[in-house]
Short mmCIF file of C-alpha atoms in Angstrom, two decimals:
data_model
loop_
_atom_site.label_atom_id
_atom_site.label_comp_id
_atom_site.label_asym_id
_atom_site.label_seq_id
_atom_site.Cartn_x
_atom_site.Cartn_y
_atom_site.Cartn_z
CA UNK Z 305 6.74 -5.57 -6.52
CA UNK Z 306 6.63 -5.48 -10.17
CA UNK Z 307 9.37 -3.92 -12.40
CA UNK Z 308 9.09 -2.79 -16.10
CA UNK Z 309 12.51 -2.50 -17.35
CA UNK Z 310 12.06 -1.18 -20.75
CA UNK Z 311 9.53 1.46 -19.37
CA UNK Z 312 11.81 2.10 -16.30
CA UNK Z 313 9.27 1.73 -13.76
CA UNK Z 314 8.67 -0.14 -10.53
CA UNK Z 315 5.73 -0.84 -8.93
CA UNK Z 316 5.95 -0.47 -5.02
CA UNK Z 317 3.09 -2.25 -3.69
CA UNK Z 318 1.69 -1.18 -0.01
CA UNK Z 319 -0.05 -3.90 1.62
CA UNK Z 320 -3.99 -3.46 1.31
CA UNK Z 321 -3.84 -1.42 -2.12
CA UNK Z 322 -5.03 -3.89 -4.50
CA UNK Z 323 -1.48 -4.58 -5.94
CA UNK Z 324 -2.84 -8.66 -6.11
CA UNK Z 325 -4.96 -7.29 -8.98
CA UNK Z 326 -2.48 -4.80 -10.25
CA UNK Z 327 0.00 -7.85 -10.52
CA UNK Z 328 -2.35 -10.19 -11.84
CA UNK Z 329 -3.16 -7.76 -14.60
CA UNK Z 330 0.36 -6.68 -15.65
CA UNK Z 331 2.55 -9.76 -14.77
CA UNK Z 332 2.58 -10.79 -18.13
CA UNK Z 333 4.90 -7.45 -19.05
CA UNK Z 334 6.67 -7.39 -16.38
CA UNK Z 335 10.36 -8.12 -16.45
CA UNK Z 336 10.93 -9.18 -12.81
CA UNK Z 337 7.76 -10.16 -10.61
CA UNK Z 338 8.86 -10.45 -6.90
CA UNK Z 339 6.27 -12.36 -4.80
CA UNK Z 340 8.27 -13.70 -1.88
CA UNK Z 341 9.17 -12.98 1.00
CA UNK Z 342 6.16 -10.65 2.09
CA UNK Z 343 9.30 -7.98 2.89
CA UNK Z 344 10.46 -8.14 -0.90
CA UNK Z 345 7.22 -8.40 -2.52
CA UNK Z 346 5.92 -5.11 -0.11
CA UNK Z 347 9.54 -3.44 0.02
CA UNK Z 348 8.71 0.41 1.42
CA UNK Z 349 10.76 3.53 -0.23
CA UNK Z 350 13.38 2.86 2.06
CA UNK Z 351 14.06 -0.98 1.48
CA UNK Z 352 13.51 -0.47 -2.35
CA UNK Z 353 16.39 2.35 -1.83
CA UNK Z 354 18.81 0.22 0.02
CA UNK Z 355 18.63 -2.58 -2.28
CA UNK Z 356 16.95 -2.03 -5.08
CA UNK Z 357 17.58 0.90 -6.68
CA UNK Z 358 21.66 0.47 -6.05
CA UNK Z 359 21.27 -2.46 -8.24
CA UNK Z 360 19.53 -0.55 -11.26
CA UNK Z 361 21.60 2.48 -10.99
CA UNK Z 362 25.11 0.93 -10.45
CA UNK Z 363 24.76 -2.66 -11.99
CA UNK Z 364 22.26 -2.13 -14.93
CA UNK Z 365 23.06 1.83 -15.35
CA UNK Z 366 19.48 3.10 -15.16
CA UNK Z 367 17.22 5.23 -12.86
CA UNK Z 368 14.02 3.98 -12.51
CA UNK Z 369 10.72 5.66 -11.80
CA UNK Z 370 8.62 4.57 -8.98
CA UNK Z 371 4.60 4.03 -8.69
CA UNK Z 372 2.56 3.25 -5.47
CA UNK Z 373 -1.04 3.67 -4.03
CA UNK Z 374 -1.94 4.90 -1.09
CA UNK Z 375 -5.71 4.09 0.79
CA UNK Z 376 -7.26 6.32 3.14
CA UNK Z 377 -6.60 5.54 6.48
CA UNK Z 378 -9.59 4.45 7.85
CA UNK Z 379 -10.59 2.09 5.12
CA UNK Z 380 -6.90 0.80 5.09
CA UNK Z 381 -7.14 -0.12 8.77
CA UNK Z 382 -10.69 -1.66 8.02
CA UNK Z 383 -8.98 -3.80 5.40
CA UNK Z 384 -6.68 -4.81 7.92
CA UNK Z 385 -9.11 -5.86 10.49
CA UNK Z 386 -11.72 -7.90 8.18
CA UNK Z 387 -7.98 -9.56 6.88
CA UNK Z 388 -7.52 -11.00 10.40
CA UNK Z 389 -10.83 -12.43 10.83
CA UNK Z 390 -10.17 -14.77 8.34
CA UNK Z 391 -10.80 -18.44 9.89
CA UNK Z 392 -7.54 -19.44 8.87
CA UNK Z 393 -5.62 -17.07 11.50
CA UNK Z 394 -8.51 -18.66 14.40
CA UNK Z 395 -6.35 -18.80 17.60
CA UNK Z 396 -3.43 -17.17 16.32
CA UNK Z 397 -1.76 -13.52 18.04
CA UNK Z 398 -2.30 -11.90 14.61
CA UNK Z 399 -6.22 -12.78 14.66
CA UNK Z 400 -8.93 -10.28 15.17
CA UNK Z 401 -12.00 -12.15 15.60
CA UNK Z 402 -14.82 -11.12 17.71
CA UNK Z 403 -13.04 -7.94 18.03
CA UNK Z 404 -14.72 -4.79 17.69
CA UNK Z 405 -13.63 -1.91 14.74
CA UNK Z 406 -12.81 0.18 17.87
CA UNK Z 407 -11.05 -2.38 19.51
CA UNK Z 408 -8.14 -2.91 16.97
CA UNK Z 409 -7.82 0.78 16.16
CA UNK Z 410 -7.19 1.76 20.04
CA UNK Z 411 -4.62 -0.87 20.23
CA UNK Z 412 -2.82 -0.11 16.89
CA UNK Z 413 -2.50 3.53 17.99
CA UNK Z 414 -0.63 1.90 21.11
CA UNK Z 415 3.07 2.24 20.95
CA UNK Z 416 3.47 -1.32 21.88
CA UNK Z 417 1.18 -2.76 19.39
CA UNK Z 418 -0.50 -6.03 20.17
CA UNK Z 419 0.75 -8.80 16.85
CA UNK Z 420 -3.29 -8.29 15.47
CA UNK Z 421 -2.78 -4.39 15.01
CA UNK Z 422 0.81 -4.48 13.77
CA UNK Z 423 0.13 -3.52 10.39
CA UNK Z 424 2.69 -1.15 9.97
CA UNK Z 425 2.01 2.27 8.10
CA UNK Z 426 1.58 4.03 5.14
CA UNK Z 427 3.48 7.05 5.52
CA UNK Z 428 6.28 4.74 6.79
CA UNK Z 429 6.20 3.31 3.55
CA UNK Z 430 6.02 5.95 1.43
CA UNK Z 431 8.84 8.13 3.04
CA UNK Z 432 10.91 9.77 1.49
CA UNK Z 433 14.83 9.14 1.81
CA UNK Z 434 17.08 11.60 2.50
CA UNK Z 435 19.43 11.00 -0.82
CA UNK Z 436 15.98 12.12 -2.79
CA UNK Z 437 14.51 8.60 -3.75
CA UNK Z 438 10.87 8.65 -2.73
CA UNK Z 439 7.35 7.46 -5.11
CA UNK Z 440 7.06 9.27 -8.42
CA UNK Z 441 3.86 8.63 -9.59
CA UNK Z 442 1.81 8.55 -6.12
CA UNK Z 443 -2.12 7.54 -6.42
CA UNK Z 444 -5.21 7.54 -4.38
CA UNK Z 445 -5.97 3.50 -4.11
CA UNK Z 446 -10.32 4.89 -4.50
CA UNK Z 447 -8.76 6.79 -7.37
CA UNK Z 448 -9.48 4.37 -10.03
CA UNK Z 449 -10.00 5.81 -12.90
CA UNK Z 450 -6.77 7.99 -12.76
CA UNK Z 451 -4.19 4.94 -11.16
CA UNK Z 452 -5.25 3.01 -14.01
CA UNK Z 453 -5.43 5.08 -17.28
CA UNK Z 454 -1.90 6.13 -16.14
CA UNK Z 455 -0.99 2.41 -16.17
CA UNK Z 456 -2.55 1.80 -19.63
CA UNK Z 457 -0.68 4.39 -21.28
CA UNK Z 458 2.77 3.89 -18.94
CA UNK Z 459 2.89 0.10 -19.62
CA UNK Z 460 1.12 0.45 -23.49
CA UNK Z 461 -1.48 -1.75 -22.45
CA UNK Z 462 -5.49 -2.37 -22.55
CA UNK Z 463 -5.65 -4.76 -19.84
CA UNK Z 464 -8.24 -4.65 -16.96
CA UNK Z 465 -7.83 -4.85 -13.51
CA UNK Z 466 -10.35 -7.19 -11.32
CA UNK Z 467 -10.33 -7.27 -7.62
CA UNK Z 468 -8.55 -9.98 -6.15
CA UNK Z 469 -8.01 -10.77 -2.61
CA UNK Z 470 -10.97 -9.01 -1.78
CA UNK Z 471 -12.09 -8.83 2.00
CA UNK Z 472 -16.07 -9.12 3.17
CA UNK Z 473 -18.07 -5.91 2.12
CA UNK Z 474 -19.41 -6.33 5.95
CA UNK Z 475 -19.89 -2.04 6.86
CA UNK Z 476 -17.51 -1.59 9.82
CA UNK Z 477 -18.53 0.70 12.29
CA UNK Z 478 -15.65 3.27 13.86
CA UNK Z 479 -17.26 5.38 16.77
CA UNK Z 480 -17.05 9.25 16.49
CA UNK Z 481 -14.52 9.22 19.71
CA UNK Z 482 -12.42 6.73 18.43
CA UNK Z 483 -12.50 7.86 14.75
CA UNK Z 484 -12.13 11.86 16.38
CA UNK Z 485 -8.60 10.35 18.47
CA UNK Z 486 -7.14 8.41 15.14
CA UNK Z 487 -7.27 11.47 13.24
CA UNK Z 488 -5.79 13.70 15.56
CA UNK Z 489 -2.80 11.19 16.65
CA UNK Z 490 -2.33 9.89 12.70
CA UNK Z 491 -2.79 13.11 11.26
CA UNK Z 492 0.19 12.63 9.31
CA UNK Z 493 -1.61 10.00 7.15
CA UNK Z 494 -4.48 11.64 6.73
CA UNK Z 495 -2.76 14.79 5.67
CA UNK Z 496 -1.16 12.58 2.98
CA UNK Z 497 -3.86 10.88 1.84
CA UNK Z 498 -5.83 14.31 1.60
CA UNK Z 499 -2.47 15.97 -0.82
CA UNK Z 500 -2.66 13.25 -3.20
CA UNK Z 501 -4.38 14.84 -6.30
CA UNK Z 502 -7.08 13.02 -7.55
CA UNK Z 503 -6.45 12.17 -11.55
CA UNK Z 504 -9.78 10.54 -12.66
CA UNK Z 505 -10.28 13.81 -14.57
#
């Protein structure tokens, strides 16, 4: 999480977006960088609203403006998977190796999710709270030419964003029945992915 104070803006960062980069890029201007713990630094809408924005509304007397990404689904579960094959999680619960694509995504639409396919969800993160506080500037993460010219001009700046953090660019298969079974049971990120303008224009 990154927050702007003079431009009144936070930066909510959903796991597997490419915040790294984002924070890499813009940590210089940022007036509060939070990197740790992994449930600070990748605080959903409704941890930012219990703790966060309290403490810039009542304490420092301003409302801040929010700013995520969101991926689509499959790729963000692909991300996911090729993230747990790293050697370095070899033996561990969380680890996905020699797993297949189809493999994780049957057990992480499981209501009891195994540790390697608890990864949470977007539209968990992103949900709105009841008192009104949700993301005000919401992106496609493959919209990258619209995500980051409304950076430029929000923060004033002409930096550019690499890719950090980056998994393999190994093509992961997802089989038609699989792939036809996510959709239908996570249609609610899908259908949130799909109403998210697209602003490289």
């Amino acid at each position: 999480m990154l927050v702007f104070w003079n431009e009144k803006l936070v930066l909510l960062s959903v796991p597997k977006t490419g915040t790294t980069a984002i924070e890499a890029a813009l940590k210089s201007k940022a007036s509060m960088i939070i990197s740790d713990p992994p449930e600070l630094k990748h605080a959903p809408v409704y941890r930012y609203n219990r703790f966060f924005r309290p403490m810039f509304e009542k304490a420092c007397k301003a409302e801040m403006e929010t700013f995520a990404m969101m991926r689509e689904p499959i790729s963000w579960l692909g991300s996911w998977f090729k993230y747990r094959q790293r050697p370095f999680l070899d033996g561990q619960p969380k680890s996905t190796a020699g797993m297949s694509f189809d493999d994780f995504v049957l057990a992480y639409m499981k209501g009891d999710k195994p540790p390697f396919a608890n990864v949470g969800s977007q539209v968990r993160f992103l949900e709105p709270r009841p008192n009104g506080t949700k993301v005000d500037h919401l992106f496609r993460y493959e919209d990258n030419a619209g995500w980051s010219r409304f950076l430029k001009q929000r923060l004033d700046t002409d930096v550019e964003f690499d890719r950090l953090n980056v998994s393999s660019t190994e093509k992961l298969i997802l089989s038609p029945n699989v792939e036809d079974r996510f959709r239908r049971k996570m249609s609610d990120e899908f259908d949130l992915w799909n109403n998210i303008p697209i602003r490289a224009q």
